């Protein structure tokens, strides 16, 4: 069983009628229902909960954390950000969705601005599968077509990804590295671009399948916690001054 925590700031849905019409119970609820599988144990957390719902106990029990944020990045506690970052370094998987590219945890783990070009418009996005043998792309086919999405365009200021799984193109001619993987410490990170709050993207079966595949890929492998710091002196094989 994979323990999944879905984090959503849950701000748009409470303030914007257009977003509430698409996600009346929140993006986190749509994701929870959309990716539910027998091998997933899913909980949700939101910004206004104590410690943003990401207590040490919760994170210690989380195999994979899914993150969606947009207008309240600055309201996320630095203490919680440090906690999330350390859990990733210790092995927790992290899936960052859409505007979560500008979230504090993602920027802390990438070490760059994570900035990009964008255009909020009603235009088609084609998400091309450019790494079909990758586990995240399993069962996706050559592309996913979204009739209406927000445009993200290059340059995307991230470190060179370990792998690029998907590349998107938009009606305006822009392209974007829309599915990228990274490794930090023992943790695996997957950034997946689609998911603007005014579009029903998180009801699309292809998008949901990618996210579910990402959860399984990012799930930590068994192994001991990495050890750093001072190492003890080695045991000498021969007494000092003895002949070899």
PDB file of N, CA, C and O in Angstrom, residues 39-65:
ATOM      1  N   UNK A  39      -4.190   0.099  -4.400  1.00  0.00           N
ATOM      2  CA  UNK A  39      -2.869   0.126  -3.760  1.00  0.00           C
ATOM      3  C   UNK A  39      -2.500   1.512  -3.232  1.00  0.00           C
ATOM      4  O   UNK A  39      -1.369   1.733  -2.805  1.00  0.00           O
ATOM      5  N   UNK A  40      -3.465   2.461  -3.234  1.00  0.00           N
ATOM      6  CA  UNK A  40      -3.220   3.798  -2.702  1.00  0.00           C
ATOM      7  C   UNK A  40      -4.034   4.013  -1.430  1.00  0.00           C
ATOM      8  O   UNK A  40      -5.237   3.734  -1.392  1.00  0.00           O
ATOM      9  N   UNK A  41      -3.379   4.533  -0.412  1.00  0.00           N
ATOM     10  CA  UNK A  41      -4.064   5.014   0.790  1.00  0.00           C
ATOM     11  C   UNK A  41      -3.912   6.528   0.790  1.00  0.00           C
ATOM     12  O   UNK A  41      -2.827   7.046   1.032  1.00  0.00           O
ATOM     13  N   UNK A  42      -5.010   7.260   0.485  1.00  0.00           N
ATOM     14  CA  UNK A  42      -4.916   8.693   0.201  1.00  0.00           C
ATOM     15  C   UNK A  42      -5.497   9.515   1.335  1.00  0.00           C
ATOM     16  O   UNK A  42      -6.582   9.231   1.841  1.00  0.00           O
ATOM     17  N   UNK A  43      -4.763  10.559   1.706  1.00  0.00           N
ATOM     18  CA  UNK A  43      -5.283  11.591   2.591  1.00  0.00           C
ATOM     19  C   UNK A  43      -5.051  12.939   1.910  1.00  0.00           C
ATOM     20  O   UNK A  43      -4.235  13.046   0.998  1.00  0.00           O
ATOM     21  N   UNK A  44      -5.774  13.972   2.358  1.00  0.00           N
ATOM     22  CA  UNK A  44      -5.599  15.304   1.796  1.00  0.00           C
ATOM     23  C   UNK A  44      -5.203  16.283   2.897  1.00  0.00           C
ATOM     24  O   UNK A  44      -5.448  16.038   4.080  1.00  0.00           O
ATOM     25  N   UNK A  45      -4.596  17.392   2.496  1.00  0.00           N
ATOM     26  CA  UNK A  45      -4.196  18.446   3.426  1.00  0.00           C
ATOM     27  C   UNK A  45      -4.306  19.780   2.700  1.00  0.00           C
ATOM     28  O   UNK A  45      -4.118  19.854   1.481  1.00  0.00           O
ATOM     29  N   UNK A  46      -4.633  20.851   3.445  1.00  0.00           N
ATOM     30  CA  UNK A  46      -4.802  22.165   2.841  1.00  0.00           C
ATOM     31  C   UNK A  46      -4.094  23.232   3.668  1.00  0.00           C
ATOM     32  O   UNK A  46      -3.727  23.020   4.823  1.00  0.00           O
ATOM     33  N   UNK A  47      -3.950  24.393   3.060  1.00  0.00           N
ATOM     34  CA  UNK A  47      -3.165  25.483   3.626  1.00  0.00           C
ATOM     35  C   UNK A  47      -3.626  25.906   5.016  1.00  0.00           C
ATOM     36  O   UNK A  47      -2.802  26.151   5.911  1.00  0.00           O
ATOM     37  N   UNK A  48      -4.939  26.026   5.218  1.00  0.00           N
ATOM     38  CA  UNK A  48      -5.458  26.611   6.453  1.00  0.00           C
ATOM     39  C   UNK A  48      -5.536  25.629   7.619  1.00  0.00           C
ATOM     40  O   UNK A  48      -5.927  26.022   8.724  1.00  0.00           O
ATOM     41  N   UNK A  49      -5.175  24.391   7.402  1.00  0.00           N
ATOM     42  CA  UNK A  49      -5.109  23.455   8.519  1.00  0.00           C
ATOM     43  C   UNK A  49      -3.891  23.775   9.385  1.00  0.00           C
ATOM     44  O   UNK A  49      -2.933  24.391   8.913  1.00  0.00           O
ATOM     45  N   UNK A  50      -3.913  23.386  10.657  1.00  0.00           N
ATOM     46  CA  UNK A  50      -2.725  23.580  11.497  1.00  0.00           C
ATOM     47  C   UNK A  50      -1.491  22.951  10.838  1.00  0.00           C
ATOM     48  O   UNK A  50      -1.550  21.813  10.364  1.00  0.00           O
ATOM     49  N   UNK A  51      -0.409  23.732  10.754  1.00  0.00           N
ATOM     50  CA  UNK A  51       0.825  23.300  10.098  1.00  0.00           C
ATOM     51  C   UNK A  51       0.563  22.898   8.642  1.00  0.00           C
ATOM     52  O   UNK A  51       1.256  22.055   8.074  1.00  0.00           O
ATOM     53  N   UNK A  52      -0.459  23.525   8.043  1.00  0.00           N
ATOM     54  CA  UNK A  52      -0.869  23.257   6.658  1.00  0.00           C
ATOM     55  C   UNK A  52      -1.215  21.790   6.437  1.00  0.00           C
ATOM     56  O   UNK A  52      -1.176  21.292   5.298  1.00  0.00           O
ATOM     57  N   UNK A  53      -1.565  21.092   7.516  1.00  0.00           N
ATOM     58  CA  UNK A  53      -1.886  19.682   7.398  1.00  0.00           C
ATOM     59  C   UNK A  53      -0.685  18.788   7.193  1.00  0.00           C
ATOM     60  O   UNK A  53      -0.830  17.588   6.963  1.00  0.00           O
ATOM     61  N   UNK A  54       0.519  19.365   7.272  1.00  0.00           N
ATOM     62  CA  UNK A  54       1.751  18.611   7.009  1.00  0.00           C
ATOM     63  C   UNK A  54       2.606  18.548   8.266  1.00  0.00           C
ATOM     64  O   UNK A  54       3.747  19.020   8.311  1.00  0.00           O
ATOM     65  N   UNK A  55       2.059  17.952   9.290  1.00  0.00           N
ATOM     66  CA  UNK A  55       2.803  17.761  10.530  1.00  0.00           C
ATOM     67  C   UNK A  55       3.919  16.745  10.306  1.00  0.00           C
ATOM     68  O   UNK A  55       3.940  16.019   9.300  1.00  0.00           O
ATOM     69  N   UNK A  56       4.835  16.688  11.236  1.00  0.00           N
ATOM     70  CA  UNK A  56       5.899  15.685  11.136  1.00  0.00           C
ATOM     71  C   UNK A  56       5.322  14.284  11.067  1.00  0.00           C
ATOM     72  O   UNK A  56       5.791  13.433  10.299  1.00  0.00           O
ATOM     73  N   UNK A  57       4.298  14.030  11.869  1.00  0.00           N
ATOM     74  CA  UNK A  57       3.680  12.699  11.868  1.00  0.00           C
ATOM     75  C   UNK A  57       3.091  12.379  10.505  1.00  0.00           C
ATOM     76  O   UNK A  57       3.281  11.275   9.982  1.00  0.00           O
ATOM     77  N   UNK A  58       2.371  13.342   9.914  1.00  0.00           N
ATOM     78  CA  UNK A  58       1.762  13.115   8.602  1.00  0.00           C
ATOM     79  C   UNK A  58       2.823  12.848   7.545  1.00  0.00           C
ATOM     80  O   UNK A  58       2.723  11.893   6.764  1.00  0.00           O
ATOM     81  N   UNK A  59       3.859  13.689   7.503  1.00  0.00           N
ATOM     82  CA  UNK A  59       4.892  13.506   6.495  1.00  0.00           C
ATOM     83  C   UNK A  59       5.675  12.219   6.701  1.00  0.00           C
ATOM     84  O   UNK A  59       6.059  11.558   5.722  1.00  0.00           O
ATOM     85  N   UNK A  60       5.901  11.843   7.934  1.00  0.00           N
ATOM     86  CA  UNK A  60       6.610  10.589   8.206  1.00  0.00           C
ATOM     87  C   UNK A  60       5.812   9.376   7.762  1.00  0.00           C
ATOM     88  O   UNK A  60       6.385   8.308   7.526  1.00  0.00           O
ATOM     89  N   UNK A  61       4.501   9.540   7.651  1.00  0.00           N
ATOM     90  CA  UNK A  61       3.638   8.451   7.196  1.00  0.00           C
ATOM     91  C   UNK A  61       3.305   8.561   5.707  1.00  0.00           C
ATOM     92  O   UNK A  61       2.494   7.786   5.198  1.00  0.00           O
ATOM     93  N   UNK A  62       3.916   9.526   5.013  1.00  0.00           N
ATOM     94  CA  UNK A  62       3.634   9.768   3.599  1.00  0.00           C
ATOM     95  C   UNK A  62       4.744   9.190   2.731  1.00  0.00           C
ATOM     96  O   UNK A  62       5.921   9.518   2.901  1.00  0.00           O
ATOM     97  N   UNK A  63       4.353   8.341   1.776  1.00  0.00           N
ATOM     98  CA  UNK A  63       5.312   7.824   0.801  1.00  0.00           C
ATOM     99  C   UNK A  63       5.495   8.798  -0.360  1.00  0.00           C
ATOM    100  O   UNK A  63       6.601   8.986  -0.856  1.00  0.00           O
ATOM    101  N   UNK A  64       4.370   9.387  -0.806  1.00  0.00           N
ATOM    102  CA  UNK A  64       4.406  10.330  -1.927  1.00  0.00           C
ATOM    103  C   UNK A  64       3.504  11.513  -1.605  1.00  0.00           C
ATOM    104  O   UNK A  64       2.344  11.330  -1.236  1.00  0.00           O
ATOM    105  N   UNK A  65       4.049  12.719  -1.753  1.00  0.00           N
ATOM    106  CA  UNK A  65       3.306  13.961  -1.539  1.00  0.00           C
ATOM    107  C   UNK A  65       3.018  14.597  -2.895  1.00  0.00           C
ATOM    108  O   UNK A  65       3.930  14.793  -3.701  1.00  0.00           O
TER     109      UNK A  65
END
